[in-house]
Coordinates of C-alpha atoms (C1' of nucleotides) in Angstrom, one line a residue:
Chain A
X1 CA 133.0 114.0 87.7
X2 CA 132.4 111.4 84.9
X3 CA 129.5 112.1 82.5
X4 CA 126.1 110.8 83.7
X5 CA 124.7 107.9 81.6
X6 CA 121.2 109.3 82.4
X7 CA 119.4 110.4 79.2
X8 CA 116.5 112.3 80.4
X9 CA 113.2 111.9 78.4
X10 CA 110.9 114.8 77.6
X11 CA 109.1 114.6 81.1
X12 CA 112.4 114.5 83.0
X13 CA 113.8 117.2 80.9
X14 CA 111.0 119.5 81.9
X15 CA 111.5 118.7 85.5
X16 CA 115.1 119.5 85.3
X17 CA 114.2 122.9 83.7
X18 CA 111.9 123.4 86.9
X19 CA 114.7 122.6 89.3
X20 CA 116.8 125.2 87.4
X21 CA 113.9 127.6 87.9
X22 CA 113.5 126.9 91.5
X23 CA 117.2 127.3 92.1
X24 CA 117.3 130.5 90.2
X25 CA 115.0 131.9 93.1
X26 CA 117.6 130.9 95.6
X27 CA 115.5 127.9 96.7
X28 CA 117.3 124.6 97.7
X29 CA 115.4 121.9 95.9
X30 CA 117.0 119.3 98.2
X31 CA 117.1 120.9 101.6
X32 CA 118.9 119.2 104.7
X33 CA 116.4 119.8 107.4
X34 CA 112.7 119.1 108.1
X35 CA 110.4 119.9 110.8
X36 CA 107.5 117.5 111.0
X37 CA 105.2 117.7 113.9
X38 CA 102.7 115.3 112.8
X39 CA 102.3 112.3 110.3
X40 CA 99.3 112.9 108.0
X41 CA 97.2 110.4 109.9
X42 CA 98.3 111.8 113.2
X43 CA 97.3 115.5 111.9
X44 CA 93.8 114.1 110.9
X45 CA 93.4 112.2 114.1
X46 CA 94.4 115.2 116.4
X47 CA 91.9 117.3 114.5
X48 CA 89.0 114.7 114.8
X49 CA 89.7 114.4 118.5
X50 CA 89.9 118.2 119.1
X51 CA 86.7 118.8 116.9
X52 CA 84.8 116.3 119.0
X53 CA 85.3 118.6 122.0
X54 CA 85.2 122.1 120.4
X55 CA 84.9 122.6 116.8
X56 CA 86.2 126.3 117.0
X57 CA 89.3 125.6 119.0
X58 CA 90.1 122.6 116.5
X59 CA 90.7 125.3 114.0
X60 CA 93.4 126.6 115.9
X61 CA 95.4 123.3 115.7
X62 CA 98.8 123.9 114.1
X63 CA 100.8 121.2 112.4
X64 CA 103.7 120.7 110.0
X65 CA 103.2 117.6 107.8
X66 CA 105.5 116.1 105.2
X67 CA 105.0 113.7 102.4
X68 CA 105.0 113.0 98.7
X69 CA 102.6 114.9 96.4
X70 CA 100.0 112.4 95.2
X71 CA 97.6 114.8 93.4
X72 CA 97.7 118.5 92.5
X73 CA 94.7 120.6 91.5
X74 CA 95.4 124.3 90.8
X75 CA 92.4 126.4 90.6
X76 CA 93.8 129.9 90.0
X77 CA 94.4 131.6 93.2
X78 CA 93.3 128.5 95.1
X79 CA 95.0 125.1 95.0
X80 CA 94.4 121.7 96.5
X81 CA 96.9 118.8 96.9
X82 CA 97.2 115.6 98.5
X83 CA 100.5 114.6 100.2
X84 CA 101.0 111.1 101.5
X85 CA 103.4 109.6 104.0
X86 CA 103.7 106.1 105.4
X87 CA 100.7 106.9 107.6
X88 CA 98.3 107.8 105.0
X89 CA 97.3 111.1 103.1
X90 CA 96.2 114.5 103.9
X91 CA 94.9 117.3 101.8
X92 CA 96.5 120.8 101.5
X93 CA 94.5 123.8 101.0
X94 CA 96.7 126.5 99.5
X95 CA 95.3 129.8 99.1
X96 CA 97.4 132.9 97.8
X97 CA 96.1 135.1 100.5
X98 CA 97.3 132.7 103.4
X99 CA 101.0 132.5 102.3
X100 CA 103.8 134.5 100.7
X101 CA 102.9 135.1 97.0
X102 CA 106.2 133.7 95.7
X103 CA 105.7 130.5 97.6
X104 CA 102.0 130.2 96.3
X105 CA 103.4 130.6 92.8
X106 CA 105.7 127.6 93.0
X107 CA 102.6 125.7 93.1
X108 CA 100.4 127.8 90.6
X109 CA 103.4 127.7 88.1
X110 CA 103.6 124.1 88.6
X111 CA 107.2 124.3 89.7
X112 CA 106.2 121.6 92.2
X113 CA 104.8 118.5 90.6
X114 CA 103.2 115.2 91.8
X115 CA 105.8 113.0 93.3
X116 CA 107.9 115.9 94.9
X117 CA 108.2 115.6 98.5
X118 CA 107.1 118.8 100.5
X119 CA 106.5 120.1 104.0
X120 CA 103.4 122.1 104.6
X121 CA 102.8 124.2 107.8
X122 CA 99.3 125.6 108.9
X123 CA 96.3 125.1 110.9
X124 CA 93.8 122.4 110.3
X125 CA 90.3 122.8 109.0
X126 CA 87.6 121.0 107.1
X127 CA 86.8 122.0 103.5
X128 CA 83.3 122.4 102.3
X129 CA 83.0 119.0 101.1
X130 CA 84.1 117.9 104.7
X131 CA 87.7 116.8 104.1
X132 CA 90.1 117.5 106.9
X133 CA 93.0 119.6 105.5
X134 CA 95.8 121.8 106.4
X135 CA 95.2 125.6 105.6
X136 CA 98.8 126.2 104.5
X137 CA 100.7 129.2 105.8
X138 CA 104.0 127.9 104.6
X139 CA 105.2 125.5 102.1
X140 CA 108.8 124.1 101.6
X141 CA 109.9 121.8 98.9
X142 CA 111.7 118.9 100.5
X143 CA 113.0 116.9 97.5
X144 CA 112.4 117.3 93.9
X145 CA 111.3 114.3 91.8
X146 CA 113.2 114.3 88.3
X147 CA 111.5 111.2 87.0
X148 CA 107.7 111.0 87.1
X149 CA 106.2 108.1 89.0
X150 CA 103.5 106.1 86.9
X151 CA 100.3 107.9 87.3
X152 CA 97.5 106.3 89.2
X153 CA 94.4 108.3 90.0
X154 CA 92.2 107.2 92.8
X155 CA 88.5 107.9 93.3
X156 CA 87.3 107.4 96.9
X157 CA 83.7 106.3 96.8
X158 CA 81.1 107.0 99.3
X159 CA 81.4 103.6 100.8
X160 CA 85.1 104.0 101.3
X161 CA 86.3 101.7 98.5
X162 CA 89.0 103.2 96.2
X163 CA 88.7 103.0 92.4
X164 CA 92.0 103.4 90.8
X165 CA 92.1 105.0 87.1
X166 CA 95.3 104.4 85.5
X167 CA 97.6 101.4 86.6
X168 CA 101.2 100.3 87.0
X169 CA 100.9 96.7 86.3
X170 CA 103.9 95.7 84.2
X171 CA 105.1 92.9 86.1
X172 CA 108.7 93.2 85.1
X173 CA 108.9 96.7 85.6
X174 CA 107.4 96.4 88.9
X175 CA 110.0 93.8 90.1
X176 CA 113.1 95.6 88.7
X177 CA 111.8 98.9 90.0
X178 CA 110.2 97.8 93.3
X179 CA 110.7 101.4 94.8
X180 CA 108.4 102.8 91.9
X181 CA 105.8 99.9 92.6
X182 CA 105.8 100.6 96.2
X183 CA 105.6 104.3 95.8
X184 CA 102.4 103.9 93.6
X185 CA 100.7 100.6 94.7
X186 CA 99.4 100.9 98.3
X187 CA 98.4 97.4 98.3
X188 CA 102.0 96.2 97.5
X189 CA 103.2 98.3 100.4
X190 CA 100.7 96.7 102.7
X191 CA 101.8 93.1 101.7
X192 CA 105.4 94.0 103.1
X193 CA 104.0 95.4 106.1
X194 CA 102.1 92.4 106.7
X195 CA 105.2 90.2 106.0
X196 CA 106.9 91.9 108.8
X197 CA 104.0 91.4 111.2
X198 CA 103.9 87.6 110.2
X199 CA 107.6 87.2 110.9
X200 CA 107.1 89.0 114.1
X201 CA 104.4 86.8 115.2
X202 CA 106.5 83.7 114.6
X203 CA 109.4 84.9 116.3
X204 CA 107.1 85.8 119.5
X205 CA 105.4 82.5 119.5
X206 CA 108.8 80.7 119.5
X207 CA 110.3 83.0 122.0
X208 CA 107.4 82.5 124.4
X209 CA 107.8 78.8 123.9
X210 CA 111.2 78.9 125.1
X211 CA 113.1 78.5 122.0
X212 CA 116.5 80.2 121.6
X213 CA 117.2 82.3 118.4
X214 CA 120.5 81.5 117.1
X215 CA 122.4 82.1 113.7
X216 CA 124.5 79.7 111.9
X217 CA 126.7 79.8 109.0
X218 CA 125.4 80.7 105.6
X219 CA 128.7 79.9 104.0
X220 CA 129.4 76.1 104.6
X221 CA 132.3 73.8 103.8
X222 CA 129.7 70.9 103.5
X223 CA 126.1 71.5 102.7
X224 CA 123.4 69.3 103.8
X225 CA 119.9 68.8 105.5
X226 CA 117.9 68.9 102.3
X227 CA 118.0 67.4 99.0
X228 CA 118.9 70.4 96.5
X229 CA 121.8 71.5 94.5
X230 CA 123.8 74.2 96.1
X231 CA 125.5 77.4 94.9
X232 CA 129.3 77.2 95.3
X233 CA 131.5 80.0 96.1
X234 CA 135.2 80.3 97.0
X235 CA 137.1 82.0 99.9
X236 CA 140.3 83.6 98.2
X237 CA 142.7 83.7 101.2
X238 CA 141.8 80.5 102.6
X239 CA 141.7 79.0 99.0
X240 CA 138.5 77.0 100.0
X241 CA 135.4 76.3 98.1
X242 CA 132.4 77.2 100.0
X243 CA 128.6 76.3 99.6
X244 CA 125.7 78.7 100.4
X245 CA 123.5 76.8 102.8
X246 CA 120.6 74.8 101.5
X247 CA 119.4 74.3 105.1
X248 CA 120.3 74.9 108.7
X249 CA 119.4 71.7 109.9
X250 CA 122.8 70.0 110.6
X251 CA 124.2 73.2 112.4
X252 CA 121.0 73.6 114.7
X253 CA 121.0 69.9 115.9
X254 CA 124.7 70.2 116.9
X255 CA 123.5 72.9 119.2
X256 CA 121.2 70.3 121.2
X257 CA 124.4 68.3 121.7
X258 CA 125.8 71.4 123.2
X259 CA 123.0 71.6 125.7
X260 CA 120.4 73.9 124.4
X261 CA 116.9 72.3 124.7
X262 CA 115.1 74.4 121.8
X263 CA 116.7 76.5 119.0
X264 CA 115.4 78.0 116.0
X265 CA 116.8 80.1 113.1
X266 CA 115.0 82.4 110.9
X267 CA 117.1 83.0 107.8
X268 CA 118.0 82.7 104.1
X269 CA 118.6 79.3 102.3
X270 CA 119.9 79.2 98.6
X271 CA 119.0 76.4 96.2
X272 CA 120.3 76.2 92.7
X273 CA 117.2 75.1 91.0
X274 CA 114.6 76.5 88.8
X275 CA 112.2 79.1 89.6
X276 CA 108.4 79.1 89.7
X277 CA 105.4 80.7 91.4
X278 CA 106.6 79.0 94.7
X279 CA 110.3 78.9 94.3
X280 CA 112.9 81.6 94.4
X281 CA 116.6 81.0 94.3
X282 CA 117.0 82.6 97.7
X283 CA 114.1 82.3 100.2
X284 CA 113.5 82.8 103.9
X285 CA 113.5 79.6 105.9
X286 CA 112.4 78.8 109.5
X287 CA 113.7 75.7 111.4
X288 CA 113.4 74.7 114.8
X289 CA 114.5 71.7 117.0
X290 CA 113.4 70.8 120.4
X291 CA 114.8 68.3 122.6
X292 CA 112.2 65.6 124.4
X293 CA 109.4 66.1 121.7
X294 CA 108.6 64.1 118.8
X295 CA 107.0 64.8 115.3
X296 CA 103.5 65.0 116.9
X297 CA 104.3 67.5 119.3
X298 CA 106.2 69.5 116.5
X299 CA 102.8 69.4 114.6
X300 CA 101.1 71.1 117.5
X301 CA 103.9 73.8 117.6
X302 CA 103.4 74.5 114.1
X303 CA 99.6 74.8 114.4
X304 CA 100.3 77.1 117.1
X305 CA 102.5 79.6 115.5
X306 CA 100.6 79.5 112.1
X307 CA 97.4 80.6 114.1
X308 CA 99.2 83.5 115.7
X309 CA 100.7 84.6 112.3
X310 CA 97.2 84.4 110.7
X311 CA 95.7 86.5 113.2
X312 CA 98.4 89.0 113.1
X313 CA 97.2 90.1 109.6
X314 CA 93.8 88.5 109.2
X315 CA 90.5 88.9 111.4
X316 CA 89.9 85.3 111.6
X317 CA 91.3 81.8 110.8
X318 CA 89.1 81.5 107.8
X319 CA 91.2 82.8 105.0
X320 CA 90.8 82.9 101.2
X321 CA 93.8 82.1 99.0
X322 CA 93.3 82.7 95.2
X323 CA 89.8 81.5 95.4
X324 CA 90.3 78.7 97.7
X325 CA 88.4 79.0 101.1
X326 CA 91.0 77.7 103.8
X327 CA 90.3 77.1 107.5
X328 CA 93.3 77.2 109.6
X329 CA 91.4 76.3 112.9
X330 CA 93.5 73.5 114.7
X331 CA 93.8 70.6 114.9
X332 CA 94.5 70.2 111.3
X333 CA 94.0 66.9 109.5
X334 CA 96.5 64.2 109.8
X335 CA 96.7 61.2 107.4
X336 CA 99.3 58.5 106.7
X337 CA 101.0 59.0 103.3
X338 CA 100.1 55.4 102.6
X339 CA 96.5 56.0 103.3
X340 CA 96.4 59.3 101.4
X341 CA 97.9 57.7 98.3
X342 CA 95.8 54.7 98.6
X343 CA 92.7 56.8 98.7
X344 CA 93.6 58.9 95.9
X345 CA 94.9 56.5 93.5
X346 CA 94.0 53.1 94.5
X347 CA 97.6 52.1 94.8
X348 CA 99.0 50.6 98.0
X349 CA 102.5 51.1 97.7
X350 CA 103.2 48.6 100.4
X351 CA 102.1 45.9 97.9
X352 CA 105.3 46.9 95.8
X353 CA 108.3 47.0 98.1
X354 CA 110.9 47.5 95.4
X355 CA 111.3 50.3 93.1
X356 CA 110.8 48.2 89.8
X357 CA 107.5 46.8 90.8
X358 CA 106.3 50.2 92.1
X359 CA 107.3 51.8 89.0
X360 CA 105.4 49.3 86.8
X361 CA 102.4 49.8 89.0
X362 CA 102.4 53.4 88.8
X363 CA 102.7 53.2 84.9
X364 CA 99.9 50.8 85.0
X365 CA 97.6 53.3 86.7
X366 CA 98.4 55.7 83.9
X367 CA 100.6 58.0 85.7
X368 CA 103.9 59.1 83.9
X369 CA 106.9 58.7 85.9
X370 CA 110.7 59.0 85.2
X371 CA 112.5 55.7 84.9
X372 CA 115.0 54.1 87.6
X373 CA 114.1 56.4 90.6
X374 CA 114.5 55.0 94.0
X375 CA 111.2 53.5 95.8
X376 CA 110.9 56.6 98.1
X377 CA 111.1 59.0 95.3
X378 CA 108.4 57.0 93.4
X379 CA 106.2 57.4 96.4
X380 CA 106.7 61.1 96.8
X381 CA 106.0 61.5 92.9
X382 CA 102.9 59.4 93.5
X383 CA 101.8 61.9 96.2
X384 CA 102.6 64.8 94.1
X385 CA 100.5 63.6 91.2
X386 CA 97.5 62.3 92.9
X387 CA 97.1 63.7 96.3
X388 CA 99.0 67.4 96.6
X389 CA 96.6 69.4 94.6
X390 CA 93.7 68.4 96.3
X391 CA 95.1 69.0 99.8
X392 CA 93.5 72.5 100.1
X393 CA 92.7 72.3 104.0
X394 CA 95.9 72.1 106.0
X395 CA 96.9 68.4 106.3
X396 CA 99.7 66.6 107.6
X397 CA 101.0 63.9 105.6
X398 CA 102.6 61.5 108.0
X399 CA 105.2 58.8 107.8
X400 CA 107.5 59.1 104.8
X401 CA 109.4 56.3 103.0
X402 CA 112.8 55.8 104.8
X403 CA 115.0 55.9 101.8
X404 CA 114.4 59.5 101.0
X405 CA 114.6 60.8 104.6
X406 CA 118.1 60.5 105.9
X407 CA 117.7 62.5 109.1
X408 CA 114.6 60.9 110.6
X409 CA 113.9 58.3 113.2
X410 CA 112.3 55.1 111.7
X411 CA 108.7 54.1 112.7
X412 CA 108.8 51.5 115.4
X413 CA 108.6 47.9 113.9
X414 CA 108.5 49.4 110.4
X415 CA 111.9 49.5 108.5
X416 CA 110.3 51.2 105.4
X417 CA 108.9 54.4 107.1
X418 CA 110.2 57.2 109.2
X419 CA 108.5 59.5 111.8
X420 CA 108.3 62.3 109.3
X421 CA 105.3 64.5 108.0
X422 CA 104.9 67.3 105.6
X423 CA 102.2 69.9 105.8
X424 CA 100.0 70.8 102.6
X425 CA 97.9 73.7 102.5
X426 CA 96.0 75.2 99.4
X427 CA 97.7 72.4 97.1
X428 CA 101.3 73.6 98.2
X429 CA 103.7 72.0 100.3
X430 CA 104.5 74.3 103.5
X431 CA 106.6 72.3 106.0
X432 CA 108.6 69.3 106.7
X433 CA 109.2 67.7 110.3
X434 CA 110.7 64.6 111.8
X435 CA 111.3 62.8 115.0
X436 CA 115.0 63.4 114.5
X437 CA 117.5 60.6 114.1
X438 CA 119.9 60.7 117.1
X439 CA 121.8 57.4 116.8
X440 CA 125.1 58.0 115.2
X441 CA 125.4 54.6 113.8
X442 CA 122.1 54.7 112.1
X443 CA 123.0 58.2 111.0
X444 CA 126.1 57.1 109.3
X445 CA 124.4 54.2 107.6
X446 CA 122.0 56.7 106.2
X447 CA 124.7 58.9 104.7
X448 CA 126.2 56.0 103.2
X449 CA 122.7 54.8 101.9
X450 CA 122.2 58.4 100.4
X451 CA 125.6 58.2 98.8
X452 CA 124.9 54.8 96.9
X453 CA 121.4 56.5 95.8
X454 CA 123.3 59.4 94.3
X455 CA 125.8 57.3 92.6
X456 CA 122.8 55.3 91.3
X457 CA 121.5 58.5 89.6
X458 CA 119.7 60.7 92.0
X459 CA 120.4 64.3 91.3
X460 CA 120.9 65.5 94.6
X461 CA 123.9 64.6 96.6
X462 CA 123.8 64.2 100.5
X463 CA 127.4 64.5 101.4
X464 CA 128.8 62.7 104.5
X465 CA 129.3 65.1 107.3
X466 CA 131.8 63.5 109.6
X467 CA 131.9 66.5 111.9
X468 CA 127.9 66.1 112.3
X469 CA 128.4 62.3 113.2
X470 CA 131.2 63.2 115.6
X471 CA 128.8 65.5 117.4
X472 CA 126.3 63.0 117.5
X473 CA 128.5 60.5 119.2
X474 CA 128.8 62.7 122.0
X475 CA 124.9 62.3 122.7
X476 CA 122.2 63.9 121.1
X477 CA 118.9 64.1 123.1
X478 CA 115.8 62.9 121.4
X479 CA 114.1 65.8 119.6
X480 CA 111.7 66.9 117.0
X481 CA 112.7 69.2 114.1
X482 CA 111.0 71.5 111.8
X483 CA 111.3 73.7 108.7
X484 CA 108.9 75.9 106.6
X485 CA 109.5 78.3 103.9
X486 CA 108.3 81.6 105.3
X487 CA 107.6 83.3 101.9
X488 CA 105.0 80.6 101.3
X489 CA 103.3 81.3 104.7
X490 CA 103.4 85.1 103.6
X491 CA 101.8 84.2 100.2
X492 CA 99.1 82.1 102.0
X493 CA 98.3 84.7 104.8
X494 CA 98.2 87.7 102.4
X495 CA 96.6 86.1 99.3
X496 CA 99.5 86.5 97.1
X497 CA 99.5 84.5 94.0
X498 CA 103.5 84.3 93.3
X499 CA 106.4 84.2 95.7
X500 CA 107.9 87.3 93.8
X501 CA 104.8 89.3 95.1
X502 CA 106.1 88.6 98.7
X503 CA 109.6 89.3 98.0
X504 CA 110.8 92.8 97.8
X505 CA 113.4 92.0 95.2
X506 CA 112.7 88.5 93.6
X507 CA 115.3 87.2 91.4
X508 CA 115.4 88.2 87.9
X509 CA 117.8 88.0 85.0
X510 CA 120.3 90.8 84.4
X511 CA 118.8 93.7 82.7
X512 CA 119.5 93.5 79.0
Chain T
rG1 C1' 115.9 73.5 79.6
rG2 C1' 110.9 72.1 76.3
rC3 C1' 106.3 74.3 74.7
rC4 C1' 102.7 78.6 74.7
rC5 C1' 101.8 84.0 75.2
rC6 C1' 103.6 88.9 75.6
rG7 C1' 107.2 93.4 74.6
rU8 C1' 103.9 99.9 70.6
rA9 C1' 104.8 107.6 74.1
rG10 C1' 106.4 108.3 81.0
rC11 C1' 101.9 104.6 82.5
rG12 C1' 97.3 101.8 80.7
rC13 C1' 96.1 100.2 75.9
rA14 C1' 94.4 100.3 70.2
rA15 C1' 95.9 99.6 65.2
rU16 C1' 93.0 93.8 57.8
rG17 C1' 100.5 93.6 55.2
rG18 C1' 99.0 100.2 53.2
rU19 C1' 99.9 107.8 56.7
rA20 C1' 101.2 104.6 64.3
rG21 C1' 96.3 106.3 67.5
rC22 C1' 93.2 106.7 72.2
rG23 C1' 92.8 107.8 77.5
rC24 C1' 95.8 109.3 81.7
rA25 C1' 100.1 112.2 82.8
rG26 C1' 103.0 116.4 80.6
rU27 C1' 102.8 121.7 78.1
rU28 C1' 100.1 126.7 77.5
rG29 C1' 95.7 129.4 79.1
rA30 C1' 91.3 130.3 82.3
rC31 C1' 89.4 129.4 87.2
rU32 C1' 89.4 131.4 95.5
rU33 C1' 86.2 125.0 98.6
rU34 C1' 88.4 120.9 94.6
rU35 C1' 89.0 115.6 95.3
rA36 C1' 89.5 110.8 88.7
rA37 C1' 88.3 118.8 89.3
rU38 C1' 86.3 121.1 84.8
rC39 C1' 87.0 123.8 80.0
rA40 C1' 89.9 125.2 75.7
rA41 C1' 94.4 124.5 72.9
rU42 C1' 98.8 121.4 72.5
rU43 C1' 103.9 118.3 72.5
rG44 C1' 105.2 113.7 72.8
rG45 C1' 107.3 107.2 68.8
rU46 C1' 114.3 104.0 66.0
rU47 C1' 106.8 99.7 67.8
rG48 C1' 112.7 95.1 72.7
rC49 C1' 117.4 94.1 69.6
rA50 C1' 119.3 92.2 64.7
rG51 C1' 118.4 90.0 60.3
rG52 C1' 114.9 88.2 56.3
rU53 C1' 110.3 87.9 53.0
rU54 C1' 107.6 92.0 50.5
rC55 C1' 106.5 97.4 46.0
rG56 C1' 105.3 98.3 51.3
rA57 C1' 106.2 95.1 58.1
rG58 C1' 104.1 97.2 64.7
rC59 C1' 101.7 92.9 62.0
rC60 C1' 104.6 87.4 58.3
rC61 C1' 109.7 84.4 59.0
rU62 C1' 114.5 83.5 61.6
rG63 C1' 117.7 84.3 65.7
rC64 C1' 118.6 87.0 70.1
rC65 C1' 117.4 89.9 74.7
rG66 C1' 113.7 90.3 78.7
rG67 C1' 109.1 89.0 81.1
rG68 C1' 104.8 85.9 82.2
rG69 C1' 102.3 81.0 82.0
rU70 C1' 103.0 75.7 81.8
rC71 C1' 105.8 71.1 81.9
rA72 C1' 110.4 69.2 83.6
rC73 C1' 113.6 70.1 87.8
rC74 C1' 112.7 71.2 93.0
rA75 C1' 111.5 67.8 100.6

RNA sequence: GGCCCCGUAGCGCAAUGGUAGCGCAGUUGACUUUUAAUCAAUUGGUUGCAGGUUCGAGCCCUGCCGGGGUCACCA
């Protein structure tokens, strides 16, 4: 045995001493077996159902419940406690006459604490104050808590609202010790239960719409499908550098060549970039591709699953996000990028068809811009500066500049735009979709264009993927493609301000 | 990465450059229908780390570590 690095503080030392006292009585502080018959909520429900039939008979209902102690109130020879499991809380009513005195004394002498896991067996009753409780006949310690959780007292008002006294709000501690955050903050636990429901609703929708869920490589020899810097790693035996994927796009579209009509993947992307309230280094992405549809039909699919996801965790499509009233009732607004920017800034970028003159026009309008950016990037910057923040209601910005969209098919009779939209809600970018480019000759030209742009100073390289071109040469059906950051969708639908609040373990620096 | 804010007891927070306090939790005692239980007493600190200024630093200065915000970056 190596020496423990743990330095118990005073409170922990007290609890260690209690464990020693418990064990001195021959009691296992961490026993192997439990015998739960009811969750806390199920016990209460069973009693209330029985009580509605026959109040006397309901008192005969025997249950064994388990949970973490959240409140203890020792009143001499009578004690109360609340225990909590995932389903909720139930009160234990412990009286020395109803149980072995030695067992009762574990409670009276405070050898069991708040935060311990316990099992209680007894019959159900209602206290004088009207709360359904377990009249405890036997009481077993299931697991001793050696480190006290942050203390939060809760008062349940008559109208059912809960007032909390004492808080655990230190953001860093909550993220680093998410287990403590979850154990103490019920609303945090709720967010992640909602997250699961949202993801499940999305899956259901796509499954029912005929999509096949697939899995493609996370470690990729050539990254692509998005404009972002990748993480690089190395395979030792093969002596091969690999990239953690920044998107699934190129692998998914190869599957359309292979004969699937519609595929999707829900998984993790990794981008070696800064973090913010809406960016985490790794995040959950949804991408889907469906043959024989264009970007208009993709937009309808997007509306469809977002509606389902919303209703999975909200009573209606009218939601509130950080003070913004958002209505997700489809159809959502569609506006071209050109019109949106012209309406917001007065600049019609089609009057400036090269980067140099457009950059000058943007400056003239009093908008700061980094010098030397390509034409499409300037337009994107303009959108971000003048339009994005005001797009509170869901809005599809349609038809993006061709030179920043290497995988989208161009608009008919228009060499400057492609059939691409991005979805904005609550001032945030949510999704990106195109009518996918399926002409291998055009695709190769786009790769070469992107390489040229990169050499001219753009930060994000789009590497030439020759295997992707080889696949496309076999023939790729016309198709519509789509990507959305699921974390942001969860933020929106659960009214969370930061992406870190919808990730169980957000990325943090190493603990000093 | 730039700028701004923050870091004090287990948790939440105070403290003009002059003895580091309060609430909750904890500990001891009382209490057989409490529910933020109550009452009485009481323990608990290398003020994130390292330097500096000063007779004296939680407070002022410098650097570092960590977190948040914002800008940049980022489909």
